[in-house]
Amino acid sequence: FARLRAGVSRTSNALSDNLTGVLTKRKLDEETLDELEEVLLKADLGFAMADRIRALSKSRHDKGLGADDVRAILAEEVARVLEPVAQPLELDDAAKPHVILVVGVNGTGKTTTIGKLAHLFARNGKSVMLAAGDTFRAAAIDQLKIWGARVGAEVIAKSVGADPAGVAFEALERAQASGTDVLLIDTAGRLHNKGDLMAELAKIVRVLKKLDETAPHTVLLVLDATTGQNALNQVQTFREIAGVTNLVVTKLDGSARGGIVVAIAETFGLPINAVGVGEGIEDFEPFDPHDFAAAIAG
Ligand code: GDP
């Protein structure tokens, strides 16, 4: 929890300061309520949430509402929205391996998240294999190899320009042969070429199904919290082109707008498995709705 609280401190500090600024020694009149709503929107909590907090604050105003009461309302509401989506990534034990296709725009933290997840699974006694399916960038392949060495996972990689579906196929074949528990597949995230990316991801899925028709068992979208509202668009797009089933939100430590997690939860209802709170291997937190709500509300 300490790590999560530290990770979202930029969001909670900004929100807390702004809330204090709006609420101290002031009546909750329309003007103050407008300012309150603005503060919540600035933290990227989304319109639906900002509207509800405003309405709830107004309705409790008669009972001598103070700044801390608004904070309590905020924490309650955030937890209520996050509860149904905050879930750990469950592995299907019948799947050998459980295949996780990791998708997302370049730079959001896909490779890092794969490394962190691999570390987590390995620590829980699972054997892990990584597939370097982003064959467009040499750096992506190199980075994945570094993470593989760090967490003791075999990395299946080909040279730059190789067919990503070929890498995925070979990796699943090898993982099946060796009885590996989890296969994490990295992919390219060149969203400016949406049609190409869709075809590429579809082909990966098609070849995986030749070896295991239940694969991929998870399509994990990695989102960068610092991109704010863009993250919402990315969920929409990747849900269309890749059938996203689960989410991870990274870089909460680098963002004062961590409220975007709440907007994502409220808009899409997809399970959020974990949040990234730093570049290190341990900077990865299971997503606990109450801890997060408490951290956000300050
Ligand atoms: P990819 O292009 O999607 O594979 O992204 P990378 O995994 O290479 O990450 C891009 C950059 O973001 C790297 O410098 C990572 O160290 C950094 N990064 C990833 N996750 C986090 C996080 O949770 N917090 C912070 N501060 N940096 C992160």
mmCIF file of C-alpha atoms and ligand atoms in Angstrom:
data_model
loop_
_atom_site.group_PDB
_atom_site.id
_atom_site.type_symbol
_atom_site.label_atom_id
_atom_site.label_comp_id
_atom_site.label_asym_id
_atom_site.label_seq_id
_atom_site.Cartn_x
_atom_site.Cartn_y
_atom_site.Cartn_z
ATOM 1 C CA PHE A 1 0.000 0.000 0.000
ATOM 2 C CA ALA A 2 2.886 2.400 0.802
ATOM 3 C CA ARG A 3 4.194 1.923 -2.723
ATOM 4 C CA LEU A 4 0.767 2.566 -4.246
ATOM 5 C CA ARG A 5 0.248 5.656 -2.098
ATOM 6 C CA ALA A 6 3.685 6.978 -3.064
ATOM 7 C CA GLY A 7 2.972 6.073 -6.691
ATOM 8 C CA VAL A 8 -0.203 8.113 -6.902
ATOM 9 C CA SER A 9 1.082 10.924 -4.705
ATOM 10 C CA ARG A 10 1.292 13.367 -7.586
ATOM 11 C CA THR A 11 -2.389 12.857 -8.274
ATOM 12 C CA SER A 12 -3.472 12.885 -4.644
ATOM 13 C CA ASN A 13 -1.323 15.904 -3.725
ATOM 14 C CA ALA A 14 -2.624 17.946 -6.625
ATOM 15 C CA LEU A 15 -6.194 16.884 -5.951
ATOM 16 C CA SER A 16 -5.872 17.435 -2.236
ATOM 17 C CA ASP A 17 -4.376 20.921 -2.606
ATOM 18 C CA ASN A 18 -7.018 21.896 -5.103
ATOM 19 C CA LEU A 19 -9.830 20.520 -2.967
ATOM 20 C CA THR A 20 -8.537 22.381 0.052
ATOM 21 C CA GLY A 21 -8.277 25.520 -2.053
ATOM 22 C CA VAL A 22 -11.877 25.221 -3.171
ATOM 23 C CA LEU A 23 -13.475 24.112 0.050
ATOM 24 C CA THR A 24 -11.712 25.954 2.858
ATOM 25 C CA LYS A 25 -13.941 28.379 4.732
ATOM 26 C CA ARG A 26 -16.416 28.604 1.940
ATOM 27 C CA LYS A 27 -20.042 27.820 1.522
ATOM 28 C CA LEU A 28 -20.854 25.114 -0.954
ATOM 29 C CA ASP A 29 -22.703 27.497 -3.234
ATOM 30 C CA GLU A 30 -23.082 26.974 -6.975
ATOM 31 C CA GLU A 31 -19.800 28.708 -7.704
ATOM 32 C CA THR A 32 -17.868 26.529 -5.262
ATOM 33 C CA LEU A 33 -19.561 23.408 -6.608
ATOM 34 C CA ASP A 34 -18.536 24.426 -10.126
ATOM 35 C CA GLU A 35 -14.968 24.820 -8.941
ATOM 36 C CA LEU A 36 -15.132 21.455 -7.203
ATOM 37 C CA GLU A 37 -16.286 19.820 -10.410
ATOM 38 C CA GLU A 38 -13.474 21.515 -12.307
ATOM 39 C CA VAL A 39 -10.877 20.181 -9.845
ATOM 40 C CA LEU A 40 -12.198 16.651 -10.284
ATOM 41 C CA LEU A 41 -12.198 16.960 -14.068
ATOM 42 C CA LYS A 42 -8.644 18.259 -13.976
ATOM 43 C CA ALA A 43 -7.597 15.034 -12.244
ATOM 44 C CA ASP A 44 -9.231 13.218 -15.195
ATOM 45 C CA LEU A 45 -11.818 11.474 -13.035
ATOM 46 C CA GLY A 46 -14.335 11.891 -15.834
ATOM 47 C CA PHE A 47 -17.636 13.743 -16.217
ATOM 48 C CA ALA A 48 -19.842 11.047 -14.712
ATOM 49 C CA MET A 49 -17.807 10.914 -11.505
ATOM 50 C CA ALA A 50 -17.416 14.706 -11.258
ATOM 51 C CA ASP A 51 -21.173 15.144 -11.695
ATOM 52 C CA ARG A 52 -22.006 12.618 -9.001
ATOM 53 C CA ILE A 53 -19.534 14.069 -6.483
ATOM 54 C CA ARG A 54 -21.026 17.485 -7.140
ATOM 55 C CA ALA A 55 -24.581 16.231 -6.627
ATOM 56 C CA LEU A 56 -23.716 14.230 -3.503
ATOM 57 C CA SER A 57 -21.804 17.167 -2.019
ATOM 58 C CA LYS A 58 -24.725 19.484 -2.688
ATOM 59 C CA SER A 59 -27.257 17.126 -1.149
ATOM 60 C CA ARG A 60 -25.194 16.749 2.012
ATOM 61 C CA HIS A 61 -24.446 20.438 2.213
ATOM 62 C CA ASP A 62 -27.254 21.138 4.686
ATOM 63 C CA LYS A 63 -25.663 18.832 7.201
ATOM 64 C CA GLY A 64 -22.684 21.142 7.669
ATOM 65 C CA LEU A 65 -20.449 19.597 5.067
ATOM 66 C CA GLY A 66 -16.724 20.353 5.253
ATOM 67 C CA ALA A 67 -13.706 19.603 3.068
ATOM 68 C CA ASP A 68 -13.113 16.239 4.723
ATOM 69 C CA ASP A 69 -16.670 15.176 4.018
ATOM 70 C CA VAL A 70 -16.175 15.816 0.316
ATOM 71 C CA ARG A 71 -12.996 13.768 0.501
ATOM 72 C CA ALA A 72 -14.904 10.921 2.147
ATOM 73 C CA ILE A 73 -17.620 11.088 -0.527
ATOM 74 C CA LEU A 74 -14.919 11.034 -3.210
ATOM 75 C CA ALA A 75 -13.140 8.026 -1.686
ATOM 76 C CA GLU A 76 -16.440 6.140 -1.358
ATOM 77 C CA GLU A 77 -17.506 6.836 -4.924
ATOM 78 C CA VAL A 78 -14.111 5.977 -6.409
ATOM 79 C CA ALA A 79 -14.013 2.682 -4.501
ATOM 80 C CA ARG A 80 -17.571 1.870 -5.587
ATOM 81 C CA VAL A 81 -16.692 2.367 -9.273
ATOM 82 C CA LEU A 82 -13.409 0.458 -9.047
ATOM 83 C CA GLU A 83 -14.607 -2.516 -6.992
ATOM 84 C CA PRO A 84 -16.168 -4.489 -9.861
ATOM 85 C CA VAL A 85 -13.165 -4.035 -12.195
ATOM 86 C CA ALA A 86 -10.228 -4.405 -9.802
ATOM 87 C CA GLN A 87 -9.250 -8.033 -10.243
ATOM 88 C CA PRO A 88 -5.952 -9.868 -10.199
ATOM 89 C CA LEU A 89 -4.936 -11.509 -13.472
ATOM 90 C CA GLU A 90 -6.119 -15.079 -13.020
ATOM 91 C CA LEU A 91 -4.347 -17.838 -14.906
ATOM 92 C CA ASP A 92 -6.382 -20.636 -16.442
ATOM 93 C CA ASP A 93 -4.719 -23.707 -14.973
ATOM 94 C CA ALA A 94 -6.134 -25.909 -17.723
ATOM 95 C CA ALA A 95 -4.230 -23.847 -20.290
ATOM 96 C CA LYS A 96 -0.673 -25.015 -20.961
ATOM 97 C CA PRO A 97 0.566 -22.414 -21.437
ATOM 98 C CA HIS A 98 -1.782 -19.593 -20.518
ATOM 99 C CA VAL A 99 -1.149 -17.213 -23.428
ATOM 100 C CA ILE A 100 -1.178 -13.476 -22.716
ATOM 101 C CA LEU A 101 -1.111 -11.262 -25.802
ATOM 102 C CA VAL A 102 0.121 -7.833 -24.727
ATOM 103 C CA VAL A 103 -1.033 -4.916 -26.874
ATOM 104 C CA GLY A 104 -0.834 -1.134 -26.697
ATOM 105 C CA VAL A 105 0.653 1.970 -28.239
ATOM 106 C CA ASN A 106 4.477 2.156 -28.326
ATOM 107 C CA GLY A 107 5.947 3.745 -25.234
ATOM 108 C CA THR A 108 3.005 2.989 -22.936
ATOM 109 C CA GLY A 109 5.118 0.441 -21.046
ATOM 110 C CA LYS A 110 4.305 -2.890 -22.716
ATOM 111 C CA THR A 111 7.781 -4.370 -22.476
ATOM 112 C CA THR A 112 8.262 -3.160 -18.915
ATOM 113 C CA THR A 113 4.878 -4.566 -17.898
ATOM 114 C CA ILE A 114 5.760 -7.911 -19.480
ATOM 115 C CA GLY A 115 8.962 -7.939 -17.399
ATOM 116 C CA LYS A 116 7.093 -7.075 -14.208
ATOM 117 C CA LEU A 117 4.386 -9.677 -14.860
ATOM 118 C CA ALA A 118 6.974 -12.337 -15.691
ATOM 119 C CA HIS A 119 8.721 -11.558 -12.421
ATOM 120 C CA LEU A 120 5.436 -11.852 -10.514
ATOM 121 C CA PHE A 121 4.528 -15.189 -12.118
ATOM 122 C CA ALA A 122 8.043 -16.584 -11.607
ATOM 123 C CA ARG A 123 7.891 -15.589 -7.944
ATOM 124 C CA ASN A 124 4.658 -17.566 -7.684
ATOM 125 C CA GLY A 125 6.440 -20.643 -8.995
ATOM 126 C CA LYS A 126 5.240 -20.446 -12.605
ATOM 127 C CA SER A 127 7.515 -21.089 -15.567
ATOM 128 C CA VAL A 128 7.405 -18.184 -17.998
ATOM 129 C CA MET A 129 8.363 -17.675 -21.635
ATOM 130 C CA LEU A 130 8.477 -14.381 -23.537
ATOM 131 C CA ALA A 131 7.940 -13.813 -27.255
ATOM 132 C CA ALA A 132 9.379 -10.754 -29.003
ATOM 133 C CA GLY A 133 6.436 -10.043 -31.287
ATOM 134 C CA ASP A 134 7.353 -6.394 -31.847
ATOM 135 C CA THR A 135 9.728 -7.159 -34.692
ATOM 136 C CA PHE A 136 9.536 -3.608 -36.017
ATOM 137 C CA ARG A 137 11.947 -2.083 -33.517
ATOM 138 C CA ALA A 138 15.336 -3.599 -32.694
ATOM 139 C CA ALA A 139 15.212 -1.850 -29.322
ATOM 140 C CA ALA A 140 11.975 -3.633 -28.422
ATOM 141 C CA ILE A 141 13.572 -7.024 -29.077
ATOM 142 C CA ASP A 142 16.694 -6.081 -27.081
ATOM 143 C CA GLN A 143 14.636 -4.761 -24.165
ATOM 144 C CA LEU A 144 12.614 -7.955 -23.964
ATOM 145 C CA LYS A 145 15.815 -10.023 -23.924
ATOM 146 C CA ILE A 146 17.116 -7.917 -21.038
ATOM 147 C CA TRP A 147 13.912 -8.477 -19.076
ATOM 148 C CA GLY A 148 14.016 -12.185 -19.895
ATOM 149 C CA ALA A 149 17.543 -12.484 -18.519
ATOM 150 C CA ARG A 150 16.574 -10.498 -15.436
ATOM 151 C CA VAL A 151 13.601 -12.696 -14.531
ATOM 152 C CA GLY A 152 15.043 -15.984 -15.796
ATOM 153 C CA ALA A 153 12.541 -16.466 -18.617
ATOM 154 C CA GLU A 154 13.384 -17.874 -22.020
ATOM 155 C CA VAL A 155 12.869 -15.322 -24.822
ATOM 156 C CA ILE A 156 11.825 -16.362 -28.312
ATOM 157 C CA ALA A 157 12.983 -13.727 -30.790
ATOM 158 C CA LYS A 158 13.775 -13.384 -34.468
ATOM 159 C CA SER A 159 15.469 -10.576 -36.322
ATOM 160 C CA VAL A 160 13.980 -7.162 -37.071
ATOM 161 C CA GLY A 161 11.401 -7.371 -39.834
ATOM 162 C CA ALA A 162 10.473 -11.009 -39.175
ATOM 163 C CA ASP A 163 6.781 -11.941 -39.255
ATOM 164 C CA PRO A 164 5.398 -11.397 -35.725
ATOM 165 C CA ALA A 165 2.928 -14.241 -36.249
ATOM 166 C CA GLY A 166 5.886 -16.536 -36.976
ATOM 167 C CA VAL A 167 7.488 -15.534 -33.676
ATOM 168 C CA ALA A 168 4.223 -16.124 -31.809
ATOM 169 C CA PHE A 169 3.698 -19.520 -33.450
ATOM 170 C CA GLU A 170 7.198 -20.718 -32.691
ATOM 171 C CA ALA A 171 6.966 -19.467 -29.123
ATOM 172 C CA LEU A 172 3.689 -21.272 -28.449
ATOM 173 C CA GLU A 173 5.043 -24.440 -30.022
ATOM 174 C CA ARG A 174 8.111 -24.315 -27.780
ATOM 175 C CA ALA A 175 6.081 -23.403 -24.699
ATOM 176 C CA GLN A 176 3.733 -26.328 -25.291
ATOM 177 C CA ALA A 177 6.643 -28.720 -25.832
ATOM 178 C CA SER A 178 8.386 -27.623 -22.647
ATOM 179 C CA GLY A 179 5.213 -27.512 -20.515
ATOM 180 C CA THR A 180 5.619 -23.800 -19.769
ATOM 181 C CA ASP A 181 2.899 -22.253 -17.573
ATOM 182 C CA VAL A 182 2.681 -18.743 -19.028
ATOM 183 C CA LEU A 183 3.599 -17.284 -22.424
ATOM 184 C CA LEU A 184 3.693 -13.481 -22.687
ATOM 185 C CA ILE A 185 3.712 -12.133 -26.246
ATOM 186 C CA ASP A 186 4.917 -8.581 -26.936
ATOM 187 C CA THR A 187 3.455 -6.829 -29.987
ATOM 188 C CA ALA A 188 4.042 -3.689 -32.018
ATOM 189 C CA GLY A 189 1.994 -0.593 -31.270
ATOM 190 C CA ARG A 190 2.129 1.527 -34.372
ATOM 191 C CA LEU A 191 -1.331 2.964 -34.122
ATOM 192 C CA HIS A 192 -0.841 5.453 -36.972
ATOM 193 C CA ASN A 193 -1.259 2.470 -39.232
ATOM 194 C CA LYS A 194 -4.416 1.039 -37.739
ATOM 195 C CA GLY A 195 -5.320 -1.274 -40.612
ATOM 196 C CA ASP A 196 -1.864 -2.848 -40.689
ATOM 197 C CA LEU A 197 -1.805 -3.276 -36.940
ATOM 198 C CA MET A 198 -5.234 -4.890 -36.956
ATOM 199 C CA ALA A 199 -4.158 -7.324 -39.670
ATOM 200 C CA GLU A 200 -0.938 -8.090 -37.785
ATOM 201 C CA LEU A 201 -2.724 -8.791 -34.490
ATOM 202 C CA ALA A 202 -5.423 -10.829 -36.231
ATOM 203 C CA LYS A 203 -2.767 -12.983 -37.885
ATOM 204 C CA ILE A 204 -1.034 -13.579 -34.548
ATOM 205 C CA VAL A 205 -4.339 -14.719 -33.036
ATOM 206 C CA ARG A 206 -5.053 -16.930 -36.066
ATOM 207 C CA VAL A 207 -1.765 -18.813 -35.863
ATOM 208 C CA LEU A 208 -2.003 -19.189 -32.087
ATOM 209 C CA LYS A 209 -5.385 -20.855 -32.551
ATOM 210 C CA LYS A 210 -3.846 -23.431 -34.877
ATOM 211 C CA LEU A 211 -1.911 -24.737 -31.885
ATOM 212 C CA ASP A 212 -4.482 -24.019 -29.169
ATOM 213 C CA GLU A 213 -7.953 -22.913 -30.140
ATOM 214 C CA THR A 214 -8.522 -21.363 -26.697
ATOM 215 C CA ALA A 215 -5.507 -19.032 -27.121
ATOM 216 C CA PRO A 216 -4.922 -16.208 -26.450
ATOM 217 C CA HIS A 217 -6.430 -16.585 -22.983
ATOM 218 C CA THR A 218 -5.863 -12.936 -22.143
ATOM 219 C CA VAL A 219 -5.529 -9.896 -24.406
ATOM 220 C CA LEU A 220 -3.919 -7.351 -22.131
ATOM 221 C CA LEU A 221 -3.952 -3.674 -23.101
ATOM 222 C CA VAL A 222 -1.263 -1.507 -21.513
ATOM 223 C CA LEU A 223 -2.256 2.142 -20.980
ATOM 224 C CA ASP A 224 -0.103 5.089 -19.955
ATOM 225 C CA ALA A 225 -1.780 7.219 -17.244
ATOM 226 C CA THR A 226 0.187 10.304 -18.286
ATOM 227 C CA THR A 227 -1.656 10.388 -21.627
ATOM 228 C CA GLY A 228 -4.907 11.303 -19.868
ATOM 229 C CA GLN A 229 -7.970 11.243 -22.101
ATOM 230 C CA ASN A 230 -5.969 9.594 -24.908
ATOM 231 C CA ALA A 231 -5.993 6.431 -22.831
ATOM 232 C CA LEU A 232 -9.787 6.308 -23.194
ATOM 233 C CA ASN A 233 -9.491 6.473 -26.988
ATOM 234 C CA GLN A 234 -6.889 3.725 -26.931
ATOM 235 C CA VAL A 235 -9.193 1.356 -25.043
ATOM 236 C CA GLN A 236 -11.887 1.995 -27.635
ATOM 237 C CA THR A 237 -9.521 1.400 -30.562
ATOM 238 C CA PHE A 238 -7.762 -1.678 -29.229
ATOM 239 C CA ARG A 239 -11.059 -3.215 -28.154
ATOM 240 C CA GLU A 240 -12.135 -2.977 -31.788
ATOM 241 C CA ILE A 241 -8.925 -4.219 -33.361
ATOM 242 C CA ALA A 242 -7.728 -6.739 -30.787
ATOM 243 C CA GLY A 243 -10.629 -7.819 -28.547
ATOM 244 C CA VAL A 244 -9.025 -6.538 -25.348
ATOM 245 C CA THR A 245 -10.042 -8.504 -22.240
ATOM 246 C CA ASN A 246 -7.888 -6.937 -19.492
ATOM 247 C CA LEU A 247 -6.087 -3.694 -18.671
ATOM 248 C CA VAL A 248 -2.946 -2.519 -16.917
ATOM 249 C CA VAL A 249 -2.386 1.205 -16.317
ATOM 250 C CA THR A 250 1.258 2.324 -16.102
ATOM 251 C CA LYS A 251 3.144 5.445 -14.979
ATOM 252 C CA LEU A 252 0.746 6.490 -12.251
ATOM 253 C CA ASP A 253 3.846 7.771 -10.478
ATOM 254 C CA GLY A 254 4.507 10.207 -13.321
ATOM 255 C CA SER A 255 0.986 11.587 -13.558
ATOM 256 C CA ALA A 256 -1.054 14.129 -11.639
ATOM 257 C CA ARG A 257 -4.082 12.817 -13.500
ATOM 258 C CA GLY A 258 -4.333 9.299 -12.072
ATOM 259 C CA GLY A 259 -8.083 9.800 -11.938
ATOM 260 C CA ILE A 260 -8.074 8.545 -15.517
ATOM 261 C CA VAL A 261 -8.127 5.029 -14.039
ATOM 262 C CA VAL A 262 -11.562 5.818 -12.609
ATOM 263 C CA ALA A 263 -12.829 7.191 -15.914
ATOM 264 C CA ILE A 264 -11.536 4.075 -17.703
ATOM 265 C CA ALA A 265 -13.231 1.809 -15.175
ATOM 266 C CA GLU A 266 -16.515 3.686 -15.427
ATOM 267 C CA THR A 267 -16.518 3.915 -19.221
ATOM 268 C CA PHE A 268 -15.529 0.366 -20.147
ATOM 269 C CA GLY A 269 -15.953 -1.929 -17.150
ATOM 270 C CA LEU A 270 -12.964 -4.032 -18.257
ATOM 271 C CA PRO A 271 -10.941 -5.727 -15.497
ATOM 272 C CA ILE A 272 -7.932 -3.677 -14.393
ATOM 273 C CA ASN A 273 -5.336 -6.124 -13.131
ATOM 274 C CA ALA A 274 -2.524 -3.935 -11.899
ATOM 275 C CA VAL A 275 -1.019 -0.471 -11.994
ATOM 276 C CA GLY A 276 2.571 0.537 -12.718
ATOM 277 C CA VAL A 277 4.091 2.962 -10.215
ATOM 278 C CA GLY A 278 7.708 3.112 -11.408
ATOM 279 C CA GLU A 279 10.305 1.717 -13.776
ATOM 280 C CA GLY A 280 11.628 -0.952 -11.413
ATOM 281 C CA ILE A 281 10.710 -4.621 -11.421
ATOM 282 C CA GLU A 282 8.790 -4.320 -8.128
ATOM 283 C CA ASP A 283 6.986 -1.093 -9.086
ATOM 284 C CA PHE A 284 3.826 -2.952 -9.887
ATOM 285 C CA GLU A 285 0.808 -3.120 -7.651
ATOM 286 C CA PRO A 286 -2.229 -5.342 -7.701
ATOM 287 C CA PHE A 287 -5.117 -2.995 -8.129
ATOM 288 C CA ASP A 288 -6.909 -2.647 -4.797
ATOM 289 C CA PRO A 289 -9.973 -0.378 -5.115
ATOM 290 C CA HIS A 290 -10.030 0.794 -1.492
ATOM 291 C CA ASP A 291 -6.308 1.513 -1.290
ATOM 292 C CA PHE A 292 -6.473 3.364 -4.567
ATOM 293 C CA ALA A 293 -9.547 5.368 -3.527
ATOM 294 C CA ALA A 294 -7.965 6.286 -0.202
ATOM 295 C CA ALA A 295 -4.735 7.271 -1.946
ATOM 296 C CA ILE A 296 -6.554 9.379 -4.536
ATOM 297 C CA ALA A 297 -8.764 11.203 -2.052
ATOM 298 C CA GLY A 298 -5.695 12.033 0.039
HETATM 299 P P1 GDP B 1 6.690 -0.095 -24.841
HETATM 300 O O1 GDP B 1 7.192 0.692 -26.004
HETATM 301 O O2 GDP B 1 5.193 -0.041 -24.747
HETATM 302 O O3 GDP B 1 7.202 -1.483 -24.776
HETATM 303 O O4 GDP B 1 7.193 0.688 -23.536
HETATM 304 P P2 GDP B 1 8.426 0.371 -22.563
HETATM 305 O O5 GDP B 1 8.137 -0.795 -21.703
HETATM 306 O O6 GDP B 1 9.682 0.341 -23.342
HETATM 307 O O7 GDP B 1 8.386 1.664 -21.626
HETATM 308 C C1 GDP B 1 8.596 2.974 -22.106
HETATM 309 C C2 GDP B 1 9.219 3.800 -20.989
HETATM 310 O O8 GDP B 1 8.297 3.945 -19.902
HETATM 311 C C3 GDP B 1 10.469 3.177 -20.394
HETATM 312 O O9 GDP B 1 11.401 4.185 -20.145
HETATM 313 C C4 GDP B 1 9.978 2.544 -19.084
HETATM 314 O O10 GDP B 1 10.984 2.461 -18.112
HETATM 315 C C5 GDP B 1 8.896 3.526 -18.681
HETATM 316 N N1 GDP B 1 7.853 2.927 -17.804
HETATM 317 C C6 GDP B 1 7.129 1.814 -17.986
HETATM 318 N N2 GDP B 1 6.253 1.624 -16.974
HETATM 319 C C7 GDP B 1 6.424 2.653 -16.100
HETATM 320 C C8 GDP B 1 5.806 3.047 -14.850
HETATM 321 O O11 GDP B 1 4.891 2.410 -14.301
HETATM 322 N N3 GDP B 1 6.283 4.202 -14.284
HETATM 323 C C9 GDP B 1 7.277 4.947 -14.852
HETATM 324 N N4 GDP B 1 7.666 6.063 -14.219
HETATM 325 N N5 GDP B 1 7.860 4.606 -16.008
HETATM 326 C C10 GDP B 1 7.448 3.484 -16.638
#
